[in-house]
Amino acid sequence: MFSDADAAALYDVLNPWDPGRRPGDRFYHELVMAADSVLDVGCGTGAMLAHARDHGHRGRLAGLDPDRAALDRARRRASIEWVEGTAADARWKAEFDLATMTGHAFQCLITDQDLRASLAAIHATLRENGHFAFETRHPQARAWQDWNPSNASGITDTAGRALRVWHEVESVISDVITVTETTARPDGTVLRIDRASLRFPGPQTLSTFLADAGFEIEAQYGNWHRGPITTTSQEIVTIARKWPRHCLRGRGCGGR
């Protein structure tokens, strides 16, 4: 009815990478272009790294993702390394200046165990003083309240098919939201239903997990324009730095 390959292609239609028009894409593009070597964790179809290569990045670019259909699209760019696996599967050792998780991919890390394992693996991939940049939806904004069929998107996919896509919340358990994404014809005929659980950690939870993994938060923003986190922020945009080896949870480093 609607294959994994179809879904991967539709993702690019629904979420085009466009730093010129989308402030979040521009935020990451600037970070990527300033780094000699970049690992994109949860790279999906690889649009961010492909755009960087197309716009002059000549360093090492690598993408990691567990979705084989998405990686099949990414692998059309042979000048970038593509590896199948989860964040916790990362096996590089001190090879990158920057690691990223875009598109709220960080929220797919549900359990404390998965968070710890993933952060430890990402930490290991970075060179000393390397950076990890990612974003999560701020739980105070309760974004899931807008995930319902009344907000369905009409879209035409790469095969020229008219489609409707909508989201529905199945459950809210503590800070974990389980949601379905339905892809259908305009008449409502369902072609595919995907299900995912997303964790909505707050700033303090993020700070604790990052510190335990050997990161310090270098900057944290409430929007893509680098504004502070406020009571109305919808995002938590984080740039964390890997502590040097001689630091113990940041003590003795720059007066911290």
Short mmCIF file of C-alpha atoms in Angstrom, two decimals:
data_model
loop_
_atom_site.label_atom_id
_atom_site.label_comp_id
_atom_site.label_asym_id
_atom_site.label_seq_id
_atom_site.Cartn_x
_atom_site.Cartn_y
_atom_site.Cartn_z
CA MET A 1 0.00 0.00 0.00
CA PHE A 2 2.67 2.51 1.07
CA SER A 3 6.19 1.12 1.46
CA ASP A 4 9.06 2.11 3.76
CA ALA A 5 10.74 3.63 0.69
CA ASP A 6 7.59 5.65 -0.03
CA ALA A 7 7.54 6.86 3.57
CA ALA A 8 11.20 7.92 3.41
CA ALA A 9 10.57 9.88 0.21
CA LEU A 10 7.49 11.51 1.72
CA TYR A 11 9.51 12.60 4.75
CA ASP A 12 11.69 14.72 2.48
CA VAL A 13 8.59 16.32 0.95
CA LEU A 14 7.08 17.08 4.35
CA ASN A 15 10.40 18.22 5.86
CA PRO A 16 12.54 19.85 3.15
CA TRP A 17 15.97 20.93 4.37
CA ASP A 18 16.13 24.65 3.63
CA PRO A 19 18.47 26.86 5.70
CA GLY A 20 17.40 29.84 3.64
CA ARG A 21 13.81 29.65 4.87
CA ARG A 22 13.83 27.53 8.02
CA PRO A 23 15.64 29.03 11.03
CA GLY A 24 16.27 25.64 12.65
CA ASP A 25 17.94 24.34 9.49
CA ARG A 26 20.01 27.53 9.29
CA PHE A 27 21.09 27.09 12.93
CA TYR A 28 22.50 23.63 12.24
CA HIS A 29 23.90 24.52 8.83
CA GLU A 30 26.09 27.20 10.38
CA LEU A 31 27.39 24.78 13.01
CA VAL A 32 28.11 22.07 10.43
CA MET A 33 29.90 24.40 8.03
CA ALA A 34 32.14 25.63 10.88
CA ALA A 35 33.21 22.10 11.91
CA ASP A 36 35.91 20.06 10.17
CA SER A 37 34.23 16.73 10.91
CA VAL A 38 30.56 16.07 11.65
CA LEU A 39 28.52 13.06 12.78
CA ASP A 40 24.77 13.41 12.29
CA VAL A 41 23.04 10.97 14.66
CA GLY A 42 19.56 10.08 13.42
CA CYS A 43 20.48 11.46 10.00
CA GLY A 44 17.38 10.08 8.28
CA THR A 45 17.58 10.64 4.53
CA GLY A 46 20.77 12.65 4.97
CA ALA A 47 19.45 15.99 3.74
CA MET A 48 21.46 18.12 6.19
CA LEU A 49 24.81 16.57 5.33
CA ALA A 50 24.08 16.49 1.59
CA HIS A 51 23.24 20.20 1.70
CA ALA A 52 26.48 20.93 3.55
CA ARG A 53 28.49 19.02 0.95
CA ASP A 54 26.69 20.80 -1.88
CA HIS A 55 27.52 24.14 -0.27
CA GLY A 56 31.23 23.63 0.08
CA HIS A 57 31.94 21.46 3.13
CA ARG A 58 35.10 19.52 2.29
CA GLY A 59 35.70 17.80 5.61
CA ARG A 60 34.49 14.47 6.93
CA LEU A 61 30.72 13.98 7.08
CA ALA A 62 29.05 10.86 8.50
CA GLY A 63 25.43 9.92 9.15
CA LEU A 64 24.02 7.27 11.49
CA ASP A 65 20.41 6.05 11.43
CA PRO A 66 18.51 2.79 12.13
CA ASP A 67 16.00 3.33 9.29
CA ARG A 68 17.26 1.34 6.30
CA ALA A 69 14.85 2.93 3.82
CA ALA A 70 15.94 6.41 4.85
CA LEU A 71 19.59 5.41 4.53
CA ASP A 72 18.95 4.01 1.06
CA ARG A 73 18.01 7.54 0.03
CA ALA A 74 20.96 9.02 1.89
CA ARG A 75 23.43 6.66 0.19
CA ARG A 76 22.83 8.33 -3.14
CA ARG A 77 25.58 10.65 -1.90
CA ALA A 78 28.74 8.55 -2.00
CA SER A 79 30.97 11.35 -0.68
CA ILE A 80 29.43 10.97 2.79
CA GLU A 81 29.74 8.01 5.17
CA TRP A 82 26.42 6.32 5.99
CA VAL A 83 26.09 3.76 8.78
CA GLU A 84 23.00 1.84 9.88
CA GLY A 85 22.43 1.85 13.63
CA THR A 86 21.09 3.67 16.66
CA ALA A 87 22.84 6.36 18.68
CA ALA A 88 23.98 3.74 21.20
CA ASP A 89 25.51 1.74 18.33
CA ALA A 90 28.02 4.48 17.46
CA ARG A 91 31.51 2.97 17.52
CA TRP A 92 33.72 5.87 16.45
CA LYS A 93 36.37 6.96 18.95
CA ALA A 94 37.36 10.62 19.20
CA GLU A 95 36.90 11.20 15.45
CA PHE A 96 34.48 14.14 15.19
CA ASP A 97 34.45 17.82 16.13
CA LEU A 98 30.65 18.04 16.10
CA ALA A 99 27.78 15.59 16.64
CA THR A 100 24.20 16.60 15.91
CA MET A 101 20.70 15.23 16.42
CA THR A 102 18.18 17.25 14.41
CA GLY A 103 14.45 16.97 13.79
CA HIS A 104 13.78 16.26 17.49
CA ALA A 105 15.49 12.87 17.06
CA PHE A 106 16.80 13.17 20.63
CA GLN A 107 13.25 12.64 21.86
CA CYS A 108 13.29 9.09 20.47
CA LEU A 109 15.60 8.18 23.37
CA ILE A 110 12.89 7.01 25.75
CA THR A 111 14.32 5.19 28.74
CA ASP A 112 16.99 6.37 31.17
CA GLN A 113 19.12 3.42 30.06
CA ASP A 114 18.82 4.35 26.40
CA LEU A 115 19.66 7.97 27.16
CA ARG A 116 22.75 7.02 29.13
CA ALA A 117 23.98 4.52 26.53
CA SER A 118 23.35 6.92 23.65
CA LEU A 119 25.02 9.89 25.31
CA ALA A 120 28.02 7.77 26.30
CA ALA A 121 28.41 6.58 22.69
CA ILE A 122 28.05 10.10 21.27
CA HIS A 123 30.53 11.43 23.85
CA ALA A 124 33.04 8.79 22.75
CA THR A 125 32.77 9.82 19.08
CA LEU A 126 33.87 13.38 19.84
CA ARG A 127 37.35 14.75 20.05
CA GLU A 128 38.32 16.58 23.22
CA ASN A 129 36.32 19.81 23.46
CA GLY A 130 34.04 18.61 20.67
CA HIS A 131 30.40 19.70 20.65
CA PHE A 132 27.03 17.97 20.63
CA ALA A 133 24.08 20.01 19.32
CA PHE A 134 20.45 18.92 19.47
CA GLU A 135 16.95 20.16 20.22
CA THR A 136 13.90 18.89 22.06
CA ARG A 137 10.39 20.26 22.29
CA HIS A 138 9.97 22.06 25.60
CA PRO A 139 7.40 20.09 27.65
CA GLN A 140 5.79 23.31 28.89
CA ALA A 141 4.53 24.01 25.34
CA ARG A 142 2.61 20.71 25.28
CA ALA A 143 3.07 20.37 21.51
CA TRP A 144 1.23 17.06 21.48
CA GLN A 145 -2.06 18.84 22.10
CA ASP A 146 -2.02 19.94 18.46
CA TRP A 147 -1.41 16.42 17.15
CA ASN A 148 -4.89 15.48 15.95
CA PRO A 149 -6.68 14.77 12.65
CA SER A 150 -8.05 18.31 12.46
CA ASN A 151 -4.50 19.45 11.70
CA ALA A 152 -4.02 17.04 8.78
CA SER A 153 -1.60 18.14 6.06
CA GLY A 154 -2.46 17.81 2.40
CA ILE A 155 0.60 16.89 0.33
CA THR A 156 1.60 15.48 -3.05
CA ASP A 157 4.39 12.90 -2.83
CA THR A 158 7.26 12.31 -5.25
CA ALA A 159 5.13 9.84 -7.23
CA GLY A 160 2.48 12.49 -7.78
CA ARG A 161 -0.03 10.99 -5.35
CA ALA A 162 -2.29 13.32 -3.38
CA LEU A 163 -2.13 12.39 0.31
CA ARG A 164 -3.27 13.48 3.74
CA VAL A 165 -1.03 13.03 6.80
CA TRP A 166 -2.11 13.47 10.40
CA HIS A 167 -1.05 12.61 13.94
CA GLU A 168 -2.97 11.32 16.94
CA VAL A 169 -1.85 10.88 20.53
CA GLU A 170 -2.35 7.37 21.90
CA SER A 171 -1.05 7.88 25.41
CA VAL A 172 0.64 10.32 27.76
CA ILE A 173 2.60 8.56 30.49
CA SER A 174 4.80 10.85 32.57
CA ASP A 175 7.06 12.61 30.04
CA VAL A 176 6.59 10.00 27.28
CA ILE A 177 4.04 10.59 24.54
CA THR A 178 3.05 7.78 22.16
CA VAL A 179 1.71 9.06 18.84
CA THR A 180 0.60 7.59 15.52
CA GLU A 181 1.17 9.09 12.08
CA THR A 182 -1.43 8.15 9.50
CA THR A 183 -0.87 8.48 5.76
CA ALA A 184 -4.08 8.33 3.73
CA ARG A 185 -5.65 9.19 0.42
CA PRO A 186 -7.71 12.41 0.27
CA ASP A 187 -10.89 10.34 0.67
CA GLY A 188 -9.60 9.02 4.01
CA THR A 189 -8.49 5.57 2.80
CA VAL A 190 -5.63 4.68 5.13
CA LEU A 191 -2.41 3.63 3.41
CA ARG A 192 -0.05 3.41 6.37
CA ILE A 193 0.08 3.95 10.13
CA ASP A 194 3.38 4.49 11.93
CA ARG A 195 3.74 4.60 15.70
CA ALA A 196 6.41 6.26 17.81
CA SER A 197 7.06 7.20 21.42
CA LEU A 198 8.73 10.50 22.24
CA ARG A 199 10.20 11.69 25.51
CA PHE A 200 9.80 15.32 26.58
CA PRO A 201 12.60 15.99 29.08
CA GLY A 202 12.78 19.39 30.75
CA PRO A 203 15.95 21.51 31.04
CA GLN A 204 16.96 20.08 34.42
CA THR A 205 16.60 16.49 33.24
CA LEU A 206 18.70 17.25 30.18
CA SER A 207 21.35 18.95 32.30
CA THR A 208 21.62 15.94 34.63
CA PHE A 209 21.95 13.35 31.87
CA LEU A 210 24.48 15.45 29.94
CA ALA A 211 26.63 16.05 33.03
CA ASP A 212 26.59 12.36 33.92
CA ALA A 213 27.79 11.56 30.37
CA GLY A 214 30.73 13.98 30.58
CA PHE A 215 29.22 17.01 28.84
CA GLU A 216 28.79 20.58 30.01
CA ILE A 217 26.07 22.77 28.55
CA GLU A 218 27.84 25.55 26.69
CA ALA A 219 24.67 27.23 25.45
CA GLN A 220 20.96 26.60 25.67
CA TYR A 221 18.27 28.51 23.79
CA GLY A 222 14.52 28.75 23.79
CA ASN A 223 14.26 29.41 20.05
CA TRP A 224 16.23 29.17 16.82
CA HIS A 225 17.32 32.80 17.04
CA ARG A 226 19.43 32.01 20.12
CA GLY A 227 17.04 33.68 22.53
CA PRO A 228 16.92 32.55 26.18
CA ILE A 229 14.60 29.88 27.50
CA THR A 230 11.51 31.57 28.89
CA THR A 231 8.11 30.55 30.21
CA THR A 232 6.78 30.59 26.63
CA SER A 233 9.63 28.74 24.89
CA GLN A 234 8.57 25.90 22.61
CA GLU A 235 12.06 24.47 22.12
CA ILE A 236 15.12 23.61 24.16
CA VAL A 237 18.08 24.00 21.80
CA THR A 238 21.27 22.72 23.40
CA ILE A 239 24.95 22.94 22.54
CA ALA A 240 27.02 20.79 24.90
CA ARG A 241 30.79 20.46 25.06
CA LYS A 242 32.80 17.33 25.83
CA TRP A 243 34.81 17.98 28.96
CA PRO A 244 38.59 17.63 28.66
CA ARG A 245 39.98 14.45 30.19
CA HIS A 246 41.51 16.26 33.17
CA CYS A 247 38.11 17.60 34.25
CA LEU A 248 36.00 15.84 36.83
CA ARG A 249 32.39 16.78 36.08
CA GLY A 250 33.66 20.15 34.92
CA ARG A 251 35.60 21.03 38.08
CA GLY A 252 38.93 22.70 37.63
CA CYS A 253 38.11 23.73 34.03
CA GLY A 254 37.90 27.45 33.44
CA GLY A 255 36.76 28.07 36.99
CA ARG A 256 33.70 25.85 36.69
#
